[in-house]
PDB file of C-alpha atoms in Angstrom:
ATOM      1  CA  MET A   1     125.512 211.300 128.202  1.00 52.00           C
ATOM      2  CA  ASN A   2     124.328 213.022 131.319  1.00 58.00           C
ATOM      3  CA  ASN A   3     125.897 211.765 134.525  1.00 58.00           C
ATOM      4  CA  ASN A   4     122.556 211.465 136.140  1.00 62.00           C
ATOM      5  CA  GLU A   5     121.288 208.882 133.510  1.00 58.00           C
ATOM      6  CA  PRO A   6     121.724 205.232 134.286  1.00 56.00           C
ATOM      7  CA  SER A   7     124.310 203.447 132.239  1.00 53.00           C
ATOM      8  CA  THR A   8     122.995 201.036 129.584  1.00 55.00           C
ATOM      9  CA  THR A   9     126.252 199.270 128.865  1.00 57.00           C
ATOM     10  CA  LYS A  10     126.611 195.638 129.828  1.00 53.00           C
ATOM     11  CA  PRO A  11     129.518 194.497 132.098  1.00 53.00           C
ATOM     12  CA  LYS A  12     132.317 193.009 130.077  1.00 56.00           C
ATOM     13  CA  GLY A  13     133.123 189.335 130.146  1.00 53.00           C
ATOM     14  CA  LYS A  14     131.700 186.034 128.787  1.00 53.00           C
ATOM     15  CA  GLY A  15     129.786 185.093 131.953  1.00 50.00           C
ATOM     16  CA  TRP A  16     127.552 188.194 132.159  1.00 47.00           C
ATOM     17  CA  PHE A  17     124.483 186.562 130.794  1.00 46.00           C
ATOM     18  CA  LYS A  18     124.908 183.386 132.940  1.00 50.00           C
ATOM     19  CA  MET A  19     125.368 185.410 136.041  1.00 47.00           C
ATOM     20  CA  ALA A  20     122.312 187.653 135.301  1.00 46.00           C
ATOM     21  CA  SER A  21     120.093 184.644 134.664  1.00 51.00           C
ATOM     22  CA  ALA A  22     121.300 182.823 137.725  1.00 50.00           C
ATOM     23  CA  THR A  23     120.526 185.699 140.030  1.00 57.00           C
ATOM     24  CA  ASN A  24     116.837 185.559 138.988  1.00 69.00           C
ATOM     25  CA  GLN A  25     116.284 182.213 140.759  1.00 80.00           C
ATOM     26  CA  THR A  26     115.820 182.222 144.485  1.00 91.00           C
ATOM     27  CA  PHE A  27     116.455 179.349 146.910  1.00 94.00           C
ATOM     28  CA  PRO A  28     115.253 179.008 150.437  1.00 94.00           C
ATOM     29  CA  PRO A  29     117.681 179.483 153.334  1.00 95.00           C
ATOM     30  CA  LEU A  30     119.599 176.262 153.926  1.00 94.00           C
ATOM     31  CA  GLU A  31     118.281 175.964 157.440  1.00 94.00           C
ATOM     32  CA  LEU A  32     114.796 175.436 155.842  1.00 95.00           C
ATOM     33  CA  VAL A  33     115.725 172.720 153.418  1.00 95.00           C
ATOM     34  CA  THR A  34     114.303 169.437 154.668  1.00 95.00           C
ATOM     35  CA  LYS A  35     115.341 167.160 151.710  1.00 96.00           C
ATOM     36  CA  PRO A  36     118.266 164.864 152.299  1.00 97.00           C
ATOM     37  CA  THR A  37     119.973 165.855 149.032  1.00 97.00           C
ATOM     38  CA  LEU A  38     120.002 168.674 146.571  1.00 97.00           C
ATOM     39  CA  PRO A  39     120.780 168.986 142.822  1.00 97.00           C
ATOM     40  CA  THR A  40     123.775 170.848 141.583  1.00 97.00           C
ATOM     41  CA  LYS A  41     122.301 174.232 140.991  1.00 97.00           C
ATOM     42  CA  PRO A  42     121.129 174.921 144.579  1.00 97.00           C
ATOM     43  CA  THR A  43     124.222 173.428 146.028  1.00 97.00           C
ATOM     44  CA  ALA A  44     126.280 175.716 143.911  1.00 97.00           C
ATOM     45  CA  PHE A  45     124.238 178.655 145.141  1.00 96.00           C
ATOM     46  CA  TYR A  46     124.634 177.748 148.794  1.00 96.00           C
ATOM     47  CA  LEU A  47     128.446 177.231 148.397  1.00 96.00           C
ATOM     48  CA  ASN A  48     128.939 180.350 146.250  1.00 96.00           C
ATOM     49  CA  ARG A  49     130.557 178.350 143.428  1.00 97.00           C
ATOM     50  CA  GLN A  50     129.752 177.804 139.744  1.00 97.00           C
ATOM     51  CA  GLU A  51     127.810 174.629 138.921  1.00 97.00           C
ATOM     52  CA  GLN A  52     130.664 173.554 136.715  1.00 98.00           C
ATOM     53  CA  THR A  53     133.046 173.611 139.721  1.00 97.00           C
ATOM     54  CA  LEU A  54     130.847 171.125 141.528  1.00 98.00           C
ATOM     55  CA  ARG A  55     130.703 168.967 138.417  1.00 98.00           C
ATOM     56  CA  ALA A  56     134.545 169.011 138.291  1.00 98.00           C
ATOM     57  CA  TRP A  57     134.678 168.020 141.934  1.00 97.00           C
ATOM     58  CA  ALA A  58     132.436 165.032 141.167  1.00 97.00           C
ATOM     59  CA  CYS A  59     134.367 164.033 138.058  1.00 97.00           C
ATOM     60  CA  LEU A  60     137.847 164.430 139.454  1.00 97.00           C
ATOM     61  CA  GLU A  61     136.727 163.309 143.039  1.00 95.00           C
ATOM     62  CA  ASN A  62     138.965 166.037 144.494  1.00 96.00           C
ATOM     63  CA  GLY A  63     136.454 168.454 146.073  1.00 95.00           C
ATOM     64  CA  PRO A  64     135.690 168.959 149.777  1.00 96.00           C
ATOM     65  CA  ILE A  65     132.392 167.094 149.404  1.00 96.00           C
ATOM     66  CA  ARG A  66     131.372 164.187 147.051  1.00 96.00           C
ATOM     67  CA  PRO A  67     127.972 163.749 145.463  1.00 98.00           C
ATOM     68  CA  ILE A  68     125.714 160.763 145.300  1.00 97.00           C
ATOM     69  CA  ARG A  69     125.010 159.703 141.700  1.00 97.00           C
ATOM     70  CA  ILE A  70     121.272 158.917 141.228  1.00 95.00           C
ATOM     71  CA  ASN A  71     120.247 157.853 137.649  1.00 95.00           C
ATOM     72  CA  LYS A  72     123.253 159.545 136.225  1.00 92.00           C
ATOM     73  CA  ARG A  73     122.555 162.812 138.091  1.00 96.00           C
ATOM     74  CA  LEU A  74     124.466 164.374 140.908  1.00 97.00           C
ATOM     75  CA  ALA A  75     122.819 164.722 144.311  1.00 98.00           C
ATOM     76  CA  TRP A  76     124.697 166.553 147.076  1.00 98.00           C
ATOM     77  CA  LYS A  77     123.911 165.623 150.769  1.00 97.00           C
ATOM     78  CA  VAL A  78     122.520 168.589 152.668  1.00 97.00           C
ATOM     79  CA  SER A  79     124.394 167.430 155.818  1.00 96.00           C
ATOM     80  CA  ASP A  80     127.714 167.675 153.829  1.00 97.00           C
ATOM     81  CA  ILE A  81     126.784 171.122 152.616  1.00 97.00           C
ATOM     82  CA  ARG A  82     125.963 172.314 156.086  1.00 96.00           C
ATOM     83  CA  ALA A  83     129.239 170.730 157.507  1.00 96.00           C
ATOM     84  CA  LEU A  84     131.299 172.378 154.781  1.00 96.00           C
ATOM     85  CA  LEU A  85     129.708 175.816 155.494  1.00 95.00           C
ATOM     86  CA  THR A  86     130.348 175.494 159.301  1.00 94.00           C
ATOM     87  CA  GLY A  87     133.929 174.386 158.784  1.00 90.00           C
ATOM     88  CA  GLY A  88     133.326 170.706 159.536  1.00 74.00           C
ATOM     89  CA  ALA A  89     134.339 169.189 156.169  1.00 60.00           C
ATOM     90  CA  GLU A  90     137.883 168.856 155.001  1.00 56.00           C
TER      91      GLU A  90
END
């Protein structure tokens, strides 16, 4: 293979496909979000965590922020997310 040709090999690891598909979705800057709560996917994006990490925080009740449960779904307060990102949450 010529060194000038782009590599066609995939990065190793199980999460390659998940990470590639997750990067295709875009979210607005958190400063522009006007909703009081967000679902898990955008919250994970803003906190730079995997969605499963947030679900574990909710299940084990040991994370820095706690979600609200609405019809068996998790909703994360935007005010808590902002506080955590600015160093205000524990």
